[in-house]
């Protein structure tokens, strides 16, 4: 190993040690708790929509609910710090902490944790936008994004690829739920009443979230096939599209309840998760 490689390795060791700091661990757990709360609020909004009440069943709608209280700005900035801390922790998982893994596992970790780092960072930036008074509607943003893509000759194919990617993520969540793949993320409670409850929440939550993502992905594909960007409206639009179907309200209640279950599971993960 050359002196340059040795120096880089030592620097990476120092950074990795810093990433194991207790403060980052606390921030990451707080970030998980914030994400859990968002899922619970989205679930509650979905159930309210099923009964004819207004609302946006997606992250910006949930963040707006949190912002609309006397402590709104302080809550927003606290969530910014927590989400960015969680994003930083996931980034360290994707890179520094995966260095000793076999090549295939290291690549898988880079993709999965890297994607989560970007996702959590994006949520943190959304919180920052609300804290600064810059509110936005994700449904409108999604329609605008789709319209810009459609204006490009390859845009519809990109939109189909995006829809298929979201479908793949949705299927992943459903498979993870049915196979109890979330167990490895938690301290074990097998053989206890608490463990059975946590497992039920994990299965229900992951499957419901997977179903919602599948609906979202399908809308992207349909919008591309019909060349109608107004039909790609993200999570909120995909859930509201159920309202016109005979069993739509029942499905909305089921998915909303599943999101609440996932949120409670994520809150347990924030407290008892393996870090």
mmCIF file of C-alpha atoms in Angstrom:
data_model
loop_
_atom_site.group_PDB
_atom_site.id
_atom_site.type_symbol
_atom_site.label_atom_id
_atom_site.label_comp_id
_atom_site.label_asym_id
_atom_site.label_seq_id
_atom_site.Cartn_x
_atom_site.Cartn_y
_atom_site.Cartn_z
ATOM 1 C CA UNK A 1 0.000 0.000 0.000
ATOM 2 C CA UNK A 2 1.403 3.403 -0.957
ATOM 3 C CA UNK A 3 1.783 6.278 1.485
ATOM 4 C CA UNK A 4 -1.119 8.061 -0.243
ATOM 5 C CA UNK A 5 -3.431 5.047 0.125
ATOM 6 C CA UNK A 6 -2.377 4.647 3.748
ATOM 7 C CA UNK A 7 -3.141 8.291 4.475
ATOM 8 C CA UNK A 8 -6.570 8.023 2.825
ATOM 9 C CA UNK A 9 -7.320 4.864 4.787
ATOM 10 C CA UNK A 10 -6.342 6.524 8.048
ATOM 11 C CA UNK A 11 -8.470 9.560 7.208
ATOM 12 C CA UNK A 12 -11.439 7.289 6.440
ATOM 13 C CA UNK A 13 -10.919 5.536 9.784
ATOM 14 C CA UNK A 14 -11.015 8.885 11.571
ATOM 15 C CA UNK A 15 -14.191 9.954 9.748
ATOM 16 C CA UNK A 16 -15.815 6.573 10.420
ATOM 17 C CA UNK A 17 -14.998 6.890 14.111
ATOM 18 C CA UNK A 18 -16.590 10.345 14.087
ATOM 19 C CA UNK A 19 -19.702 8.875 12.422
ATOM 20 C CA UNK A 20 -20.063 6.524 15.389
ATOM 21 C CA UNK A 21 -20.410 9.464 17.761
ATOM 22 C CA UNK A 22 -23.313 9.310 20.195
ATOM 23 C CA UNK A 23 -24.635 12.657 18.983
ATOM 24 C CA UNK A 24 -25.110 11.356 15.422
ATOM 25 C CA UNK A 25 -26.779 8.230 16.782
ATOM 26 C CA UNK A 26 -29.261 10.373 18.741
ATOM 27 C CA UNK A 27 -29.915 12.563 15.687
ATOM 28 C CA UNK A 28 -30.526 9.518 13.491
ATOM 29 C CA UNK A 29 -32.972 8.019 15.990
ATOM 30 C CA UNK A 30 -34.747 11.376 16.216
ATOM 31 C CA UNK A 31 -34.905 11.436 12.410
ATOM 32 C CA UNK A 32 -36.524 8.001 12.412
ATOM 33 C CA UNK A 33 -39.075 9.331 14.917
ATOM 34 C CA UNK A 34 -39.839 12.294 12.632
ATOM 35 C CA UNK A 35 -40.391 9.962 9.676
ATOM 36 C CA UNK A 36 -42.627 7.809 11.872
ATOM 37 C CA UNK A 37 -44.753 10.839 12.768
ATOM 38 C CA UNK A 38 -45.087 11.802 9.092
ATOM 39 C CA UNK A 39 -46.381 8.309 8.239
ATOM 40 C CA UNK A 40 -48.945 8.458 11.047
ATOM 41 C CA UNK A 41 -50.189 11.864 9.841
ATOM 42 C CA UNK A 42 -50.344 10.704 6.201
ATOM 43 C CA UNK A 43 -52.331 7.665 7.312
ATOM 44 C CA UNK A 44 -54.764 9.817 9.281
ATOM 45 C CA UNK A 45 -55.219 12.167 6.288
ATOM 46 C CA UNK A 46 -55.882 9.172 3.980
ATOM 47 C CA UNK A 47 -58.608 7.932 6.328
ATOM 48 C CA UNK A 48 -60.103 11.440 6.513
ATOM 49 C CA UNK A 49 -60.156 11.622 2.695
ATOM 50 C CA UNK A 50 -62.050 8.319 2.606
ATOM 51 C CA UNK A 51 -64.816 10.038 4.588
ATOM 52 C CA UNK A 52 -64.912 13.067 2.306
ATOM 53 C CA UNK A 53 -62.668 15.445 4.260
ATOM 54 C CA UNK A 54 -60.035 17.571 2.486
ATOM 55 C CA UNK A 55 -56.321 16.979 2.865
ATOM 56 C CA UNK A 56 -53.091 16.046 1.109
ATOM 57 C CA UNK A 57 -52.045 12.489 1.908
ATOM 58 C CA UNK A 58 -48.351 12.935 1.178
ATOM 59 C CA UNK A 59 -45.261 14.271 2.988
ATOM 60 C CA UNK A 60 -45.791 17.976 2.275
ATOM 61 C CA UNK A 61 -49.391 17.676 3.468
ATOM 62 C CA UNK A 62 -48.199 16.041 6.690
ATOM 63 C CA UNK A 63 -45.467 18.657 7.152
ATOM 64 C CA UNK A 64 -48.058 21.416 6.650
ATOM 65 C CA UNK A 65 -50.107 19.949 9.515
ATOM 66 C CA UNK A 66 -47.036 20.073 11.764
ATOM 67 C CA UNK A 67 -46.238 23.633 10.665
ATOM 68 C CA UNK A 68 -49.746 24.912 11.455
ATOM 69 C CA UNK A 69 -49.302 25.283 15.197
ATOM 70 C CA UNK A 70 -47.860 27.987 17.493
ATOM 71 C CA UNK A 71 -44.556 26.112 17.733
ATOM 72 C CA UNK A 72 -44.432 25.513 13.986
ATOM 73 C CA UNK A 73 -41.106 27.233 13.129
ATOM 74 C CA UNK A 74 -39.269 25.620 16.046
ATOM 75 C CA UNK A 75 -40.711 22.210 15.148
ATOM 76 C CA UNK A 76 -39.718 22.697 11.496
ATOM 77 C CA UNK A 77 -36.094 23.556 12.314
ATOM 78 C CA UNK A 78 -35.865 20.692 14.804
ATOM 79 C CA UNK A 79 -37.099 18.305 12.096
ATOM 80 C CA UNK A 80 -34.573 19.775 9.629
ATOM 81 C CA UNK A 81 -31.701 18.922 11.987
ATOM 82 C CA UNK A 82 -33.101 15.445 12.735
ATOM 83 C CA UNK A 83 -33.690 14.519 9.079
ATOM 84 C CA UNK A 84 -30.314 15.823 7.913
ATOM 85 C CA UNK A 85 -28.681 13.931 10.798
ATOM 86 C CA UNK A 86 -30.463 10.762 9.658
ATOM 87 C CA UNK A 87 -29.362 11.421 6.063
ATOM 88 C CA UNK A 88 -25.751 11.822 7.234
ATOM 89 C CA UNK A 89 -25.982 8.584 9.212
ATOM 90 C CA UNK A 90 -27.348 6.746 6.156
ATOM 91 C CA UNK A 91 -24.556 8.215 4.024
ATOM 92 C CA UNK A 92 -21.988 6.847 6.479
ATOM 93 C CA UNK A 93 -23.778 3.464 6.319
ATOM 94 C CA UNK A 94 -23.500 3.536 2.526
ATOM 95 C CA UNK A 95 -19.805 4.373 2.451
ATOM 96 C CA UNK A 96 -17.611 4.338 5.539
ATOM 97 C CA UNK A 97 -19.270 1.583 7.561
ATOM 98 C CA UNK A 98 -19.604 -0.689 4.513
ATOM 99 C CA UNK A 99 -15.884 -0.701 3.701
ATOM 100 C CA UNK A 100 -15.252 -4.074 5.341
ATOM 101 C CA UNK A 101 -18.186 -5.851 3.663
ATOM 102 C CA UNK A 102 -17.763 -8.192 0.668
ATOM 103 C CA UNK A 103 -17.992 -6.422 -2.686
ATOM 104 C CA UNK A 104 -21.591 -7.438 -3.527
ATOM 105 C CA UNK A 105 -22.882 -6.528 -0.071
ATOM 106 C CA UNK A 106 -20.946 -3.263 -0.197
ATOM 107 C CA UNK A 107 -22.538 -2.356 -3.541
ATOM 108 C CA UNK A 108 -26.026 -3.269 -2.256
ATOM 109 C CA UNK A 109 -25.448 -1.136 0.822
ATOM 110 C CA UNK A 110 -24.228 1.753 -1.305
ATOM 111 C CA UNK A 111 -27.436 1.660 -3.384
ATOM 112 C CA UNK A 112 -29.941 1.115 -0.552
ATOM 113 C CA UNK A 113 -28.457 3.388 2.106
ATOM 114 C CA UNK A 114 -27.404 5.940 -0.517
ATOM 115 C CA UNK A 115 -30.986 6.154 -1.790
ATOM 116 C CA UNK A 116 -32.266 6.576 1.783
ATOM 117 C CA UNK A 117 -29.686 9.289 2.469
ATOM 118 C CA UNK A 118 -30.983 11.277 -0.517
ATOM 119 C CA UNK A 119 -34.626 10.642 0.458
ATOM 120 C CA UNK A 120 -34.183 11.725 4.078
ATOM 121 C CA UNK A 121 -32.101 14.711 3.011
ATOM 122 C CA UNK A 122 -34.898 15.770 0.644
ATOM 123 C CA UNK A 123 -37.443 15.578 3.474
ATOM 124 C CA UNK A 124 -35.107 17.691 5.610
ATOM 125 C CA UNK A 125 -34.918 20.324 2.858
ATOM 126 C CA UNK A 126 -38.720 20.290 2.583
ATOM 127 C CA UNK A 127 -38.929 21.006 6.307
ATOM 128 C CA UNK A 128 -36.451 23.867 5.778
ATOM 129 C CA UNK A 129 -38.641 25.286 3.013
ATOM 130 C CA UNK A 130 -41.666 25.303 5.329
ATOM 131 C CA UNK A 131 -39.583 26.876 8.105
ATOM 132 C CA UNK A 132 -38.686 29.693 5.699
ATOM 133 C CA UNK A 133 -42.303 30.108 4.609
ATOM 134 C CA UNK A 134 -41.800 28.500 1.182
ATOM 135 C CA UNK A 135 -44.696 26.041 1.049
ATOM 136 C CA UNK A 136 -45.296 23.848 -1.976
ATOM 137 C CA UNK A 137 -47.759 21.246 -3.218
ATOM 138 C CA UNK A 138 -45.992 18.020 -4.158
ATOM 139 C CA UNK A 139 -48.870 17.045 -6.469
ATOM 140 C CA UNK A 140 -48.428 20.249 -8.480
ATOM 141 C CA UNK A 141 -44.658 19.796 -8.454
ATOM 142 C CA UNK A 142 -45.043 16.225 -9.738
ATOM 143 C CA UNK A 143 -47.405 17.344 -12.528
ATOM 144 C CA UNK A 144 -44.996 20.133 -13.538
ATOM 145 C CA UNK A 145 -42.078 17.704 -13.517
ATOM 146 C CA UNK A 146 -44.036 15.222 -15.656
ATOM 147 C CA UNK A 147 -45.091 17.968 -18.083
ATOM 148 C CA UNK A 148 -41.463 19.059 -18.560
ATOM 149 C CA UNK A 149 -40.482 15.452 -19.215
ATOM 150 C CA UNK A 150 -43.303 14.999 -21.728
ATOM 151 C CA UNK A 151 -42.016 17.956 -23.702
ATOM 152 C CA UNK A 152 -38.868 15.951 -24.416
ATOM 153 C CA UNK A 153 -38.955 13.134 -27.011
ATOM 154 C CA UNK A 154 -37.542 10.620 -24.521
ATOM 155 C CA UNK A 155 -39.592 12.053 -21.634
ATOM 156 C CA UNK A 156 -42.386 9.428 -21.696
ATOM 157 C CA UNK A 157 -39.811 6.647 -21.516
ATOM 158 C CA UNK A 158 -38.124 8.334 -18.562
ATOM 159 C CA UNK A 159 -41.529 8.622 -16.871
ATOM 160 C CA UNK A 160 -42.192 4.914 -17.499
ATOM 161 C CA UNK A 161 -38.770 4.079 -16.036
ATOM 162 C CA UNK A 162 -39.577 6.209 -12.981
ATOM 163 C CA UNK A 163 -42.939 4.474 -12.595
ATOM 164 C CA UNK A 164 -41.320 1.048 -12.863
ATOM 165 C CA UNK A 165 -38.712 2.068 -10.270
ATOM 166 C CA UNK A 166 -41.446 3.144 -7.839
ATOM 167 C CA UNK A 167 -43.297 -0.115 -8.569
ATOM 168 C CA UNK A 168 -40.112 -2.023 -7.773
ATOM 169 C CA UNK A 169 -39.725 -0.191 -4.467
ATOM 170 C CA UNK A 170 -43.374 -0.900 -3.665
ATOM 171 C CA UNK A 171 -42.935 -4.608 -4.385
ATOM 172 C CA UNK A 172 -39.786 -4.584 -2.233
ATOM 173 C CA UNK A 173 -41.761 -3.163 0.715
ATOM 174 C CA UNK A 174 -44.523 -5.754 0.279
ATOM 175 C CA UNK A 175 -42.073 -8.662 0.058
ATOM 176 C CA UNK A 176 -40.150 -7.316 3.045
ATOM 177 C CA UNK A 177 -43.401 -7.169 5.004
ATOM 178 C CA UNK A 178 -44.625 -10.656 4.080
ATOM 179 C CA UNK A 179 -41.192 -12.211 4.711
ATOM 180 C CA UNK A 180 -40.665 -10.290 7.978
ATOM 181 C CA UNK A 181 -37.416 -8.904 6.560
ATOM 182 C CA UNK A 182 -37.640 -5.974 8.971
ATOM 183 C CA UNK A 183 -36.760 -8.195 11.944
ATOM 184 C CA UNK A 184 -33.031 -7.657 11.423
ATOM 185 C CA UNK A 185 -33.519 -3.907 11.929
ATOM 186 C CA UNK A 186 -34.735 -4.344 15.512
ATOM 187 C CA UNK A 187 -33.612 -5.813 18.788
ATOM 188 C CA UNK A 188 -35.309 -9.184 19.052
ATOM 189 C CA UNK A 189 -38.537 -9.694 20.978
ATOM 190 C CA UNK A 190 -39.438 -13.205 19.770
ATOM 191 C CA UNK A 191 -41.723 -15.244 21.957
ATOM 192 C CA UNK A 192 -43.206 -12.238 23.716
ATOM 193 C CA UNK A 193 -46.533 -10.460 23.360
ATOM 194 C CA UNK A 194 -44.603 -7.293 22.522
ATOM 195 C CA UNK A 195 -42.762 -9.124 19.767
ATOM 196 C CA UNK A 196 -45.963 -10.405 18.174
ATOM 197 C CA UNK A 197 -47.456 -6.902 18.241
ATOM 198 C CA UNK A 198 -44.336 -5.364 16.686
ATOM 199 C CA UNK A 199 -44.289 -8.052 13.987
ATOM 200 C CA UNK A 200 -47.965 -7.413 13.159
ATOM 201 C CA UNK A 201 -47.304 -3.675 12.866
ATOM 202 C CA UNK A 202 -44.279 -4.330 10.671
ATOM 203 C CA UNK A 203 -46.129 -6.653 8.287
ATOM 204 C CA UNK A 204 -49.214 -4.420 8.013
ATOM 205 C CA UNK A 205 -47.198 -1.223 7.625
ATOM 206 C CA UNK A 206 -44.756 -2.481 5.020
ATOM 207 C CA UNK A 207 -47.479 -4.104 2.892
ATOM 208 C CA UNK A 208 -49.708 -0.991 3.013
ATOM 209 C CA UNK A 209 -46.832 1.302 2.097
ATOM 210 C CA UNK A 210 -45.889 -1.038 -0.744
ATOM 211 C CA UNK A 211 -49.453 -0.962 -2.077
ATOM 212 C CA UNK A 212 -49.502 2.855 -2.011
ATOM 213 C CA UNK A 213 -46.176 3.030 -3.850
ATOM 214 C CA UNK A 214 -47.444 0.546 -6.457
ATOM 215 C CA UNK A 215 -50.459 2.796 -7.103
ATOM 216 C CA UNK A 216 -48.159 5.801 -7.462
ATOM 217 C CA UNK A 217 -45.890 3.971 -9.897
ATOM 218 C CA UNK A 218 -48.863 2.816 -11.977
ATOM 219 C CA UNK A 219 -50.128 6.390 -12.301
ATOM 220 C CA UNK A 220 -46.741 7.486 -13.668
ATOM 221 C CA UNK A 221 -46.854 4.692 -16.264
ATOM 222 C CA UNK A 222 -50.475 5.445 -17.210
ATOM 223 C CA UNK A 223 -49.693 9.159 -17.523
ATOM 224 C CA UNK A 224 -46.809 8.343 -19.877
ATOM 225 C CA UNK A 225 -48.914 5.908 -21.928
ATOM 226 C CA UNK A 226 -51.745 8.447 -22.340
ATOM 227 C CA UNK A 227 -49.293 11.356 -22.690
ATOM 228 C CA UNK A 228 -51.234 13.156 -19.941
ATOM 229 C CA UNK A 229 -48.853 14.546 -17.272
ATOM 230 C CA UNK A 230 -51.810 15.823 -15.228
ATOM 231 C CA UNK A 231 -52.529 12.214 -14.228
ATOM 232 C CA UNK A 232 -49.147 11.762 -12.503
ATOM 233 C CA UNK A 233 -49.846 13.358 -9.144
ATOM 234 C CA UNK A 234 -47.678 11.425 -6.724
ATOM 235 C CA UNK A 235 -48.853 9.645 -3.578
ATOM 236 C CA UNK A 236 -51.721 12.037 -2.792
ATOM 237 C CA UNK A 237 -53.162 11.770 -6.314
ATOM 238 C CA UNK A 238 -52.832 7.985 -6.396
ATOM 239 C CA UNK A 239 -54.764 7.643 -3.146
ATOM 240 C CA UNK A 240 -57.434 10.138 -4.183
ATOM 241 C CA UNK A 241 -57.850 8.232 -7.456
ATOM 242 C CA UNK A 242 -59.353 5.433 -5.375
ATOM 243 C CA UNK A 243 -62.289 7.603 -4.322
ATOM 244 C CA UNK A 244 -64.210 6.997 -7.547
ATOM 245 C CA UNK A 245 -64.080 3.203 -7.270
ATOM 246 C CA UNK A 246 -66.760 1.115 -5.499
ATOM 247 C CA UNK A 247 -64.366 -0.182 -2.856
ATOM 248 C CA UNK A 248 -62.138 2.916 -2.955
ATOM 249 C CA UNK A 249 -63.050 4.351 0.482
ATOM 250 C CA UNK A 250 -62.528 0.941 2.094
ATOM 251 C CA UNK A 251 -59.105 0.644 0.447
ATOM 252 C CA UNK A 252 -58.241 4.185 1.543
ATOM 253 C CA UNK A 253 -59.095 3.345 5.149
ATOM 254 C CA UNK A 254 -57.049 0.135 4.923
ATOM 255 C CA UNK A 255 -54.030 1.904 3.407
ATOM 256 C CA UNK A 256 -54.360 4.775 5.876
ATOM 257 C CA UNK A 257 -54.465 2.321 8.765
ATOM 258 C CA UNK A 258 -51.437 0.581 7.291
ATOM 259 C CA UNK A 259 -49.507 3.851 7.143
ATOM 260 C CA UNK A 260 -50.346 4.460 10.801
ATOM 261 C CA UNK A 261 -49.132 0.940 11.614
ATOM 262 C CA UNK A 262 -45.915 1.610 9.679
ATOM 263 C CA UNK A 263 -45.470 4.876 11.571
ATOM 264 C CA UNK A 264 -45.832 3.131 14.935
ATOM 265 C CA UNK A 265 -43.400 0.443 13.772
ATOM 266 C CA UNK A 266 -40.935 3.157 12.663
ATOM 267 C CA UNK A 267 -41.275 4.815 16.069
ATOM 268 C CA UNK A 268 -40.359 1.507 17.709
ATOM 269 C CA UNK A 269 -37.463 1.247 15.264
ATOM 270 C CA UNK A 270 -36.324 4.709 16.355
ATOM 271 C CA UNK A 271 -36.117 3.493 19.954
ATOM 272 C CA UNK A 272 -35.058 -0.151 19.621
ATOM 273 C CA UNK A 273 -33.471 -0.253 16.161
ATOM 274 C CA UNK A 274 -29.985 -1.561 15.519
ATOM 275 C CA UNK A 275 -27.695 1.340 14.673
#
